[in-house]
PDB file of C-alpha atoms in Angstrom:
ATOM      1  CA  UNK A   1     -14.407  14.430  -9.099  1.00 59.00           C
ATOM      2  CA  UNK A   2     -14.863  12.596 -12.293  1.00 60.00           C
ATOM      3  CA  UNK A   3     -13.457   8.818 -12.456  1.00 60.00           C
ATOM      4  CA  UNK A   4     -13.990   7.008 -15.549  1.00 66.00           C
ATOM      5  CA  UNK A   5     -15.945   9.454 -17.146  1.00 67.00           C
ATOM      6  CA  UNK A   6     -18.414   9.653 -14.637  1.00 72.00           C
ATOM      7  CA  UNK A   7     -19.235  12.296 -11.675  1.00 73.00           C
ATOM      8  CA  UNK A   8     -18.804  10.561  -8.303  1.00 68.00           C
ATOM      9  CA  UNK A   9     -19.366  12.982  -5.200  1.00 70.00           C
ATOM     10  CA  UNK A  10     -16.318  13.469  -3.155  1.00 69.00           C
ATOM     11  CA  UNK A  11     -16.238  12.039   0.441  1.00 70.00           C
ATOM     12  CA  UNK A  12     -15.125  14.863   2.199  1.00 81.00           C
ATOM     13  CA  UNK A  13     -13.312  12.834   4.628  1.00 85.00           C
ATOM     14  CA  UNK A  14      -9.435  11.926   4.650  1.00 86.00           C
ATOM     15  CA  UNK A  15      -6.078  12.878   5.710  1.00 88.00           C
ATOM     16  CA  UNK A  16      -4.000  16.003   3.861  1.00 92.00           C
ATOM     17  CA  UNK A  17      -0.718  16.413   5.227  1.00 92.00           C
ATOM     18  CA  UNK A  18       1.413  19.077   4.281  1.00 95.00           C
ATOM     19  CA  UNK A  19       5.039  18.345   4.937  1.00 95.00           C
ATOM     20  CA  UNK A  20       7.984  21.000   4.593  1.00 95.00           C
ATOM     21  CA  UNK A  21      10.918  22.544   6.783  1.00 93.00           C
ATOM     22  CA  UNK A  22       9.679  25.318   9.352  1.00 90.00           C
ATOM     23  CA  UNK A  23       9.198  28.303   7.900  1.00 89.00           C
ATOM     24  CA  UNK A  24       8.129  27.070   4.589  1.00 93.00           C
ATOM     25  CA  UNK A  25       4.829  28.115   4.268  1.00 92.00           C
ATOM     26  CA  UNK A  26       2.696  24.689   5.958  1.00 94.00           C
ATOM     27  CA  UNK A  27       0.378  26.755   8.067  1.00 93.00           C
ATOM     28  CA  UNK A  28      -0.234  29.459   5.663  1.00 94.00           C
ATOM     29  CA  UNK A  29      -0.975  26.942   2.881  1.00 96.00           C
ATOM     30  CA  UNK A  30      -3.292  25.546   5.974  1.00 96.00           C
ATOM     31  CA  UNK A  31      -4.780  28.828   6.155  1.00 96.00           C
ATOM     32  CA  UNK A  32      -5.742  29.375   2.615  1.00 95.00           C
ATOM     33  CA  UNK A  33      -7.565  25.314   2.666  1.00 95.00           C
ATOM     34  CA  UNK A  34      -9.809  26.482   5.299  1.00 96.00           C
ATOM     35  CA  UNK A  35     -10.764  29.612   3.342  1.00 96.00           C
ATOM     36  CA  UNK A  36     -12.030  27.640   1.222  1.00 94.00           C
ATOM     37  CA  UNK A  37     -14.114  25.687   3.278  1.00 95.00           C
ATOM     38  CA  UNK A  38     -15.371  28.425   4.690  1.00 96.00           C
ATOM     39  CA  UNK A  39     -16.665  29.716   1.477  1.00 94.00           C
ATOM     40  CA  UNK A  40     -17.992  26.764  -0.027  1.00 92.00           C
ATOM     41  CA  UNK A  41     -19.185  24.597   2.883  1.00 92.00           C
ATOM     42  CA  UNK A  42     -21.179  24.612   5.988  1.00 93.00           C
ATOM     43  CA  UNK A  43     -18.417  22.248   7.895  1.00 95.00           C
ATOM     44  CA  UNK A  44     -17.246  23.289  11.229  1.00 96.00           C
ATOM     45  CA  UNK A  45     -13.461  23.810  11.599  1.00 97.00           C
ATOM     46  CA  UNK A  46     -11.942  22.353  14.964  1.00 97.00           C
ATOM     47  CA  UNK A  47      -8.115  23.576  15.602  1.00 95.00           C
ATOM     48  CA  UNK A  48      -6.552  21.276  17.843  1.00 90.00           C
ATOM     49  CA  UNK A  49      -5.175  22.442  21.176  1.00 88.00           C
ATOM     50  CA  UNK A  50      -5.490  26.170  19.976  1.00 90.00           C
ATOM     51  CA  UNK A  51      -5.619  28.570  22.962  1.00 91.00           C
ATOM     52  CA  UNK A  52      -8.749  30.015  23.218  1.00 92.00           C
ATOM     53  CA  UNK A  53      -7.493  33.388  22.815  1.00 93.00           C
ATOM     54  CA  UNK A  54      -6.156  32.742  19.485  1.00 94.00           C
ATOM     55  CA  UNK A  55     -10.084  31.742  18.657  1.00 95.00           C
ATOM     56  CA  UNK A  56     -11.028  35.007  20.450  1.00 95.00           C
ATOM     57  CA  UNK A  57      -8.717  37.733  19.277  1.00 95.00           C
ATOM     58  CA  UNK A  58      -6.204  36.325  16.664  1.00 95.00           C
ATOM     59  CA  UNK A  59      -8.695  34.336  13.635  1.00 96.00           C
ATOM     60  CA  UNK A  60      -9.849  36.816  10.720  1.00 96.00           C
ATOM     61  CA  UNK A  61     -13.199  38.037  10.879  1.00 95.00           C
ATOM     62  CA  UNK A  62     -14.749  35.708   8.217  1.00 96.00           C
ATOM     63  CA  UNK A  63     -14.036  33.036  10.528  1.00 97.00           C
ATOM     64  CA  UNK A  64     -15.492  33.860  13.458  1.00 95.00           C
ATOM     65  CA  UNK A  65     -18.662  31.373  14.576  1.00 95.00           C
ATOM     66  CA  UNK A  66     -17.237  28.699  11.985  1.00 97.00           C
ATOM     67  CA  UNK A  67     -13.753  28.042  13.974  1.00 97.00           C
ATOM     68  CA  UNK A  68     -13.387  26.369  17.386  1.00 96.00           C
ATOM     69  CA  UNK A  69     -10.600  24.443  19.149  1.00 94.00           C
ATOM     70  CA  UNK A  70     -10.448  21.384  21.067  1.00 92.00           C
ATOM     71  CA  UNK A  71      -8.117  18.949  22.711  1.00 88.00           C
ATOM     72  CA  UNK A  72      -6.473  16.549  19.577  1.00 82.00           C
ATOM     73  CA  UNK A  73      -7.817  13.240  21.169  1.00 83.00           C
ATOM     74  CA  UNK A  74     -11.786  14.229  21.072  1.00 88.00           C
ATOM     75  CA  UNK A  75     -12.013  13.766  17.223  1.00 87.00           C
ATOM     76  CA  UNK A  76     -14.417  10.722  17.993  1.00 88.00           C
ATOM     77  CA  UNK A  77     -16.422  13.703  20.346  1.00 91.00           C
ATOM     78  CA  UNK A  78     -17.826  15.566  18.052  1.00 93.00           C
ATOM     79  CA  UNK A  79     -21.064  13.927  15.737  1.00 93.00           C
ATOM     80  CA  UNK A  80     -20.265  12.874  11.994  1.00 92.00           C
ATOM     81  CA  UNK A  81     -23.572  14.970  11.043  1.00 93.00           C
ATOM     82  CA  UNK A  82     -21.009  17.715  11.501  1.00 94.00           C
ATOM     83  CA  UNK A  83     -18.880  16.705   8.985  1.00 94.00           C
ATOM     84  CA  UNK A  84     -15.768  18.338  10.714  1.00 95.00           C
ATOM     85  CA  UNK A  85     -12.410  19.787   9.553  1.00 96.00           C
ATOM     86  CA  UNK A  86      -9.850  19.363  12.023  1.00 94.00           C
ATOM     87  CA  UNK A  87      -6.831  20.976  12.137  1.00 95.00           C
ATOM     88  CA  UNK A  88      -3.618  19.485  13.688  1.00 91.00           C
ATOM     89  CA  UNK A  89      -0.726  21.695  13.400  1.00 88.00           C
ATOM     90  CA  UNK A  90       2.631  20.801  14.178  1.00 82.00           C
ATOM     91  CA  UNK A  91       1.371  17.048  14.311  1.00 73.00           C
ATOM     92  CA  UNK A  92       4.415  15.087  15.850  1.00 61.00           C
ATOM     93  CA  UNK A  93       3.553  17.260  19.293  1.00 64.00           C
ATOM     94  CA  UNK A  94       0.402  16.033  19.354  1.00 57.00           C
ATOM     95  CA  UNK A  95       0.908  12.294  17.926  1.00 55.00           C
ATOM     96  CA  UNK A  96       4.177  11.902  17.718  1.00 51.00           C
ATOM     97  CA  UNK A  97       6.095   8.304  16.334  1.00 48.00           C
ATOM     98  CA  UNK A  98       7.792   8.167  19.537  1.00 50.00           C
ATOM     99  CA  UNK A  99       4.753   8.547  22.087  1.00 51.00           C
ATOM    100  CA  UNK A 100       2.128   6.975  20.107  1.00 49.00           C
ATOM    101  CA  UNK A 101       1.411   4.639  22.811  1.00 51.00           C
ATOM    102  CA  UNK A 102       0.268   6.942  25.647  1.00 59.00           C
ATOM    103  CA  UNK A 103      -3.054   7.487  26.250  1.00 63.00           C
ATOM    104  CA  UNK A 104      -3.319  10.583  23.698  1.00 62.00           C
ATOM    105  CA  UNK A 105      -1.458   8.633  21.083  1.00 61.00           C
ATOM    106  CA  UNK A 106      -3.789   5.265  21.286  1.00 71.00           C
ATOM    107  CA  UNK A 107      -7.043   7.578  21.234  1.00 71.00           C
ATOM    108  CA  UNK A 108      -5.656   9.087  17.729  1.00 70.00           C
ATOM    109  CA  UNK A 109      -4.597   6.140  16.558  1.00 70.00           C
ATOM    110  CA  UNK A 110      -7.592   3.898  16.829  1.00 75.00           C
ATOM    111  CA  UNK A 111      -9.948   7.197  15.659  1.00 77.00           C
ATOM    112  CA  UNK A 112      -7.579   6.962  12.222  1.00 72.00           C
ATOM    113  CA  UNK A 113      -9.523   3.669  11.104  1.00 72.00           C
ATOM    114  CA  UNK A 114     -12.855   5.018  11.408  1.00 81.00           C
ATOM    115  CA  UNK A 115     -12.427   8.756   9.838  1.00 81.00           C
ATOM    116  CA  UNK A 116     -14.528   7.950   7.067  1.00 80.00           C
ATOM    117  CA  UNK A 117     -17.687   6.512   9.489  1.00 86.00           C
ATOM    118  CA  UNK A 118     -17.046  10.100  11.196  1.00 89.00           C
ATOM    119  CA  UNK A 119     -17.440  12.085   8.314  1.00 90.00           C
ATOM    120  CA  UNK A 120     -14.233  13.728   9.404  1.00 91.00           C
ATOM    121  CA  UNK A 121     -11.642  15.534   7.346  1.00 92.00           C
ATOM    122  CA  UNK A 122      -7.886  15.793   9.281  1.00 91.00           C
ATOM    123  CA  UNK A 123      -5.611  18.564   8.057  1.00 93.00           C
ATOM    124  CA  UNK A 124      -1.949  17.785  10.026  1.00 91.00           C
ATOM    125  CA  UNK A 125       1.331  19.848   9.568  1.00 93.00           C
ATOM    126  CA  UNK A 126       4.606  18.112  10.267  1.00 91.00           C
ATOM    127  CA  UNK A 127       8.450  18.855   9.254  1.00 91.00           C
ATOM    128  CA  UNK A 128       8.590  14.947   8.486  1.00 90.00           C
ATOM    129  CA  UNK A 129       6.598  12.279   8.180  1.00 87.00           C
ATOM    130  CA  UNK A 130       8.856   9.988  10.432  1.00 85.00           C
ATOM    131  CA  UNK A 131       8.077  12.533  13.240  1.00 82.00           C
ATOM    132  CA  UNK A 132       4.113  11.448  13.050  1.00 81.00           C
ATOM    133  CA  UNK A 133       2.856   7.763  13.956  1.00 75.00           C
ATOM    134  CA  UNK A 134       1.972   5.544  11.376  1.00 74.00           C
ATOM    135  CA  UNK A 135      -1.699   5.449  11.949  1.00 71.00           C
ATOM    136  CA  UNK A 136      -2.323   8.868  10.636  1.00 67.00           C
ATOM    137  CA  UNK A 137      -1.658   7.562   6.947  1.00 67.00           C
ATOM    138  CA  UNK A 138      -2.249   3.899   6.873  1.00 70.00           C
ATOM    139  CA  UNK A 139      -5.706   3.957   7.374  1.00 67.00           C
ATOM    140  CA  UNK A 140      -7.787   6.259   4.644  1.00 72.00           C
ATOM    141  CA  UNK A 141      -7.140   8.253   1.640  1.00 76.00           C
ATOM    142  CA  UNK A 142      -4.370  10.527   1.905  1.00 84.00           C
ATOM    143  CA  UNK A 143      -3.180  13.592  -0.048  1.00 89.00           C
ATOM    144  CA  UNK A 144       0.618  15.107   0.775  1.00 93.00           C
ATOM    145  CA  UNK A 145       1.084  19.184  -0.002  1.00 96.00           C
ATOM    146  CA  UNK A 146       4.556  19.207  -0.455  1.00 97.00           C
ATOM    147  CA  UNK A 147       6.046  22.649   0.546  1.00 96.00           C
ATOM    148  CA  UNK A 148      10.198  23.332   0.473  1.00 96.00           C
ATOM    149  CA  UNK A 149      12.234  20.120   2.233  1.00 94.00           C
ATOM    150  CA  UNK A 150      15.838  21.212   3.264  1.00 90.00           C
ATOM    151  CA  UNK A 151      18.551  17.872   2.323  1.00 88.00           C
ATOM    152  CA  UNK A 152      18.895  17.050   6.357  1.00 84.00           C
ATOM    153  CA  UNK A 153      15.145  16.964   6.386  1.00 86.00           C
ATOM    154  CA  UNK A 154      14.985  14.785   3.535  1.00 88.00           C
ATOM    155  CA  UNK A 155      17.455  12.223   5.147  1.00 87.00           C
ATOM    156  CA  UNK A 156      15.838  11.426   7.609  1.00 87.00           C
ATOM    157  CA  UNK A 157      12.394  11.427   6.108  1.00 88.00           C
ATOM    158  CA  UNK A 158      10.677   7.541   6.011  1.00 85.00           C
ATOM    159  CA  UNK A 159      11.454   5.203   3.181  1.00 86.00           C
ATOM    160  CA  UNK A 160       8.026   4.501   1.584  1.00 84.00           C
ATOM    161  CA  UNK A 161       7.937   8.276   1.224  1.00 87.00           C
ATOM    162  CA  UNK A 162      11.246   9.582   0.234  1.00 91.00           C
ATOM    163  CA  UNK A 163      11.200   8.457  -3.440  1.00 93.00           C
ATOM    164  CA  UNK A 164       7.837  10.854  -3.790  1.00 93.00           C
ATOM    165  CA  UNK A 165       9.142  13.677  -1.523  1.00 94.00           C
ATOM    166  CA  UNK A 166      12.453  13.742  -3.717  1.00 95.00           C
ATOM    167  CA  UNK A 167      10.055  14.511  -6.936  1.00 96.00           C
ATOM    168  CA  UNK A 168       8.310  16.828  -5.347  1.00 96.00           C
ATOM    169  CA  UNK A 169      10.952  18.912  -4.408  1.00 96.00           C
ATOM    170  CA  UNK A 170      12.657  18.345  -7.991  1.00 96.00           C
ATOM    171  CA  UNK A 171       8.938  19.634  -9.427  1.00 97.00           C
ATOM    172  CA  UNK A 172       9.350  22.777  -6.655  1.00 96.00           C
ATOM    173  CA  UNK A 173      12.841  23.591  -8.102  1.00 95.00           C
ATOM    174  CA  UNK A 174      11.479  23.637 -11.789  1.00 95.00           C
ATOM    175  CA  UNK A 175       8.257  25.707 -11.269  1.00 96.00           C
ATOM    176  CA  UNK A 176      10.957  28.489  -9.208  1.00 95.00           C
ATOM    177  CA  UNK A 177      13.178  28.668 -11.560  1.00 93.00           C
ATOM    178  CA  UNK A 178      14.091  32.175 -11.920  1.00 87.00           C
ATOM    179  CA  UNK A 179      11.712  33.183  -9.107  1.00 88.00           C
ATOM    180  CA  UNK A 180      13.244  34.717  -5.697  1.00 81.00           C
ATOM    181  CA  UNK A 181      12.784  33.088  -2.732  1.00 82.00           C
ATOM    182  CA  UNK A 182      15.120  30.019  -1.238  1.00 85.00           C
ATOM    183  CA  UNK A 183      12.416  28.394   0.478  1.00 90.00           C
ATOM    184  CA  UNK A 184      10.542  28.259  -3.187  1.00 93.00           C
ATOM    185  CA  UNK A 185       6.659  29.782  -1.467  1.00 93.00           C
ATOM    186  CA  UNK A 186       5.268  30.582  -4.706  1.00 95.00           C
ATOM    187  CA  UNK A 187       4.214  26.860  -5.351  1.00 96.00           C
ATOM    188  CA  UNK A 188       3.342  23.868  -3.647  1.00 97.00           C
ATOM    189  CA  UNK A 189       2.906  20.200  -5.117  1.00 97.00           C
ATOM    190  CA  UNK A 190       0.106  17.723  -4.342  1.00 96.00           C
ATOM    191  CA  UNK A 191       0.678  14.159  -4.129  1.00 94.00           C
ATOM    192  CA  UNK A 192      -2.474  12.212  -4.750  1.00 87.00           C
ATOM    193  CA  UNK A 193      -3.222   8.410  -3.402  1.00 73.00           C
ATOM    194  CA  UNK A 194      -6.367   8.690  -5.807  1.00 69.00           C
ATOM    195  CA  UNK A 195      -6.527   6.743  -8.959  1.00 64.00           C
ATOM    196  CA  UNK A 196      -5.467   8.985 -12.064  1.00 63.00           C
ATOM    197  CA  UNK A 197      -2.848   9.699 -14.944  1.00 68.00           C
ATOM    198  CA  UNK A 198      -0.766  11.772 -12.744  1.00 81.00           C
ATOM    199  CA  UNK A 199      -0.205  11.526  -8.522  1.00 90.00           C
ATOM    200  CA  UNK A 200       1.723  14.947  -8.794  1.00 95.00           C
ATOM    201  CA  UNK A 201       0.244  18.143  -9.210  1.00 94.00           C
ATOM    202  CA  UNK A 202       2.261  21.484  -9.463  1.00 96.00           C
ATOM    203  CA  UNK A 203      -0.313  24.487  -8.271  1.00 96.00           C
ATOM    204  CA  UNK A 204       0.467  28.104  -7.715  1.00 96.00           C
ATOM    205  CA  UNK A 205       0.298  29.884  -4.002  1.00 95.00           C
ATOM    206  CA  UNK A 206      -2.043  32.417  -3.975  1.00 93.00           C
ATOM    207  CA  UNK A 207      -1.133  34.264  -0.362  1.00 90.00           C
ATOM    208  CA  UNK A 208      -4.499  34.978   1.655  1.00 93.00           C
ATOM    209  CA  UNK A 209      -4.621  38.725   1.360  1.00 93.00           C
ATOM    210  CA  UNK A 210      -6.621  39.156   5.039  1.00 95.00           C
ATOM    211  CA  UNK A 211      -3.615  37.402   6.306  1.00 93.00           C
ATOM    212  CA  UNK A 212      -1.108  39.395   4.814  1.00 92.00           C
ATOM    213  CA  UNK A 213      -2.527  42.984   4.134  1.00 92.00           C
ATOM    214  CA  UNK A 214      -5.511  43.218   6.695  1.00 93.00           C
ATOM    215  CA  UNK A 215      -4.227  41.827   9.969  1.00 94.00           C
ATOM    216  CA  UNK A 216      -2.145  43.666  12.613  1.00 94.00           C
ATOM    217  CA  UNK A 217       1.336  42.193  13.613  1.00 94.00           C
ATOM    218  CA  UNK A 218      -0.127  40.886  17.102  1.00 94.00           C
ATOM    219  CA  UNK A 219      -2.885  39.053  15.356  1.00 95.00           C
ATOM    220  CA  UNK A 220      -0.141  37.468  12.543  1.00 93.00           C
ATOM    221  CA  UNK A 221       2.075  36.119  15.211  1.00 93.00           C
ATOM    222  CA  UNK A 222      -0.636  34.585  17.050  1.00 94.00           C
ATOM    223  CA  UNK A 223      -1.543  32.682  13.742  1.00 93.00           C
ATOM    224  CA  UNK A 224       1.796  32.010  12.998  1.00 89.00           C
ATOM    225  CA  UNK A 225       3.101  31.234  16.186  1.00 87.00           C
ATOM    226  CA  UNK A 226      -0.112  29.768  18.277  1.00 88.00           C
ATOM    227  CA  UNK A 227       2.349  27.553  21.008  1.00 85.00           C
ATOM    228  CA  UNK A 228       3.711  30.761  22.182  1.00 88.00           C
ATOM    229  CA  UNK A 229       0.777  31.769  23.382  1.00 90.00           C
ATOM    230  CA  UNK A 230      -0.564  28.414  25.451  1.00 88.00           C
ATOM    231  CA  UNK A 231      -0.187  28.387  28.727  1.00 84.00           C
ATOM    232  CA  UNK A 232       2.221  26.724  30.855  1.00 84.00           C
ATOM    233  CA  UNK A 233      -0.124  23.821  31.443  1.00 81.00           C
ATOM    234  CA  UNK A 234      -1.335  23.785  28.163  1.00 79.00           C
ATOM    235  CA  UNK A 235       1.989  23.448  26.394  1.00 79.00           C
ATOM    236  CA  UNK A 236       2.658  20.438  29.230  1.00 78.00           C
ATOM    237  CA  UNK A 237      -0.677  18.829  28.253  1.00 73.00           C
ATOM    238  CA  UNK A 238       0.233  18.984  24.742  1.00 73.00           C
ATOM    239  CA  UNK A 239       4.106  17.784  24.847  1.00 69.00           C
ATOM    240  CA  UNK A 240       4.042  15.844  27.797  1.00 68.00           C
ATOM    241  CA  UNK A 241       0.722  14.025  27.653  1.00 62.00           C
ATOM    242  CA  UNK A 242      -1.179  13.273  30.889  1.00 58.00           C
ATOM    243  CA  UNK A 243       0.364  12.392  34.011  1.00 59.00           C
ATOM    244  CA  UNK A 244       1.162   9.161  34.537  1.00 59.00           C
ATOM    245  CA  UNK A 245      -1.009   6.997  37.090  1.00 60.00           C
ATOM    246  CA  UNK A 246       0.650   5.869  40.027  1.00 60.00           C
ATOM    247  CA  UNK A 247       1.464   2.167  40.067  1.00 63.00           C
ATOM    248  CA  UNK A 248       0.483  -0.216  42.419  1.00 61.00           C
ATOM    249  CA  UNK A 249      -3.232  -1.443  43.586  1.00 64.00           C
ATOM    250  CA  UNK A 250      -4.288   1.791  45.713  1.00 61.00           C
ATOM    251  CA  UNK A 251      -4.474   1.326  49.708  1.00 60.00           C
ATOM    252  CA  UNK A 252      -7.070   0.498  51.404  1.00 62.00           C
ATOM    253  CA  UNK A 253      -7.945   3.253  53.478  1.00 61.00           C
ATOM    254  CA  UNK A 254      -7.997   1.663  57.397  1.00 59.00           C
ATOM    255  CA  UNK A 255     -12.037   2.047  59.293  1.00 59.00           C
ATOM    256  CA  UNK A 256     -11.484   4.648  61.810  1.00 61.00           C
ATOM    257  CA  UNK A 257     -12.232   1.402  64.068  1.00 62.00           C
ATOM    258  CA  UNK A 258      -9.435  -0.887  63.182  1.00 56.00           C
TER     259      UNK A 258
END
């Protein structure tokens, strides 16, 4: 990146969340990110919570050995000399605003403080931003990829975010003008934190062609629709959290004496 007129080295660590009604196009966009750090980097890429079989039958190829999945709360697990790129899609199952304070919840929250001393870059998908807790965007540098926002979606979106959201969307309905396609694929816009002239970027879709053209229809749904194939207690672990512990000081178990 150049600030000032001078080169600095990007960090490599940070939040990107990509925001937009189901259907819109969040995963895919997901999809084409992680191309390109397959291509250009070395970084591992964790999925959270993805079934194993997903990792097994449904990625592409070119991503086999570079993609892995593990449970959401083990971020702090894996070493920073990894530099990892973790994937959290659907975000408000796994850290939702409303169970932020279970056990799950707290983990992800206090890791969001120290993502830059882990070398860690988080890449989370949500249909709003009120649906994830706080911590995932108060901490570090964030960048938003705004896909297509339907008006009851945009209602109930959070205050300090609306105002940008509403541009986006305004940008979205500009660059489709003309172009088929309600839920307006063919661009997305960025919304940049980072100092510089202009926070919002309008940037063409390019569609990844293995994902389109080269997988079979088994393999696309598993990509597209990766909670339909968790198990029973997967899915649980993921919406309900862990079990709760009992309450109460456990008995004492009575000497086979007494």
């Amino acid at each position: 990146q150049v600030f000032d007129g001078m080169e600095e080295d990007c960090l490599g660590c940070g939040i990107v969340q990509a925001l937009g009604v189901a259907r819109s196009g969040k995963t895919t966009w997901t999809y084409l990110a992680l191309d390109w750090v397959i291509a250009y980097t070395k970084r591992p890429i964790y999925f959270a919570n993805l079934p194993q079989v997903i990792i097994e039958e449904g990625i592409p190829d070119h991503w086999k050995g570079r993609v892995f999945t593990k449970p959401a709360d083990e971020i702090h697990k894996v070493p920073a000399s990894e530099m990892p790129v973790w994937v959290i899609d659907d975000a408000s199952a796994h850290h939702s605003s409303r169970s932020s304070m279970n056990k799950k919840g707290m983990i992800l929250a206090k890791t969001a403080p120290v993502i830059s001393h882990l070398n860690a870059a988080i890449i989370y998908t949500t249909q709003s931003l009120a649906a994830v807790d706080r911590s995932f965007f108060r901490f570090t540098e964030t960048v938003m990829v705004v896909r297509y926002m339907n008006q009851s979606g945009m209602r109930g979106e959070r205050d300090e975010w609306r105002e940008d959201v509403e541009h986006a969307q305004y940008l979205l309905r500009r660059a489709h003008a003309g172009l088929p396609g309600r839920r307006m694929r063919s661009f997305y816009v960025t919304v940049s934190s980072s100092p510089g002239k202009n926070p919002f970027r309008v940037v063409p879709f390019v569609r990844p062609r293995w994902l389109f053209e080269e997988l079979n229809e088994r393999r696309k749904d598993m990509l597209s629709k990766p909670f339909a194939y968790m198990s029973e207690e997967e899915i649980s672990a993921v919406i309900e959290g862990p079990p709760p512990r009992p309450r109460g000081r456990p008995k004492k178990k009575k000497e086979e004496n007494e």
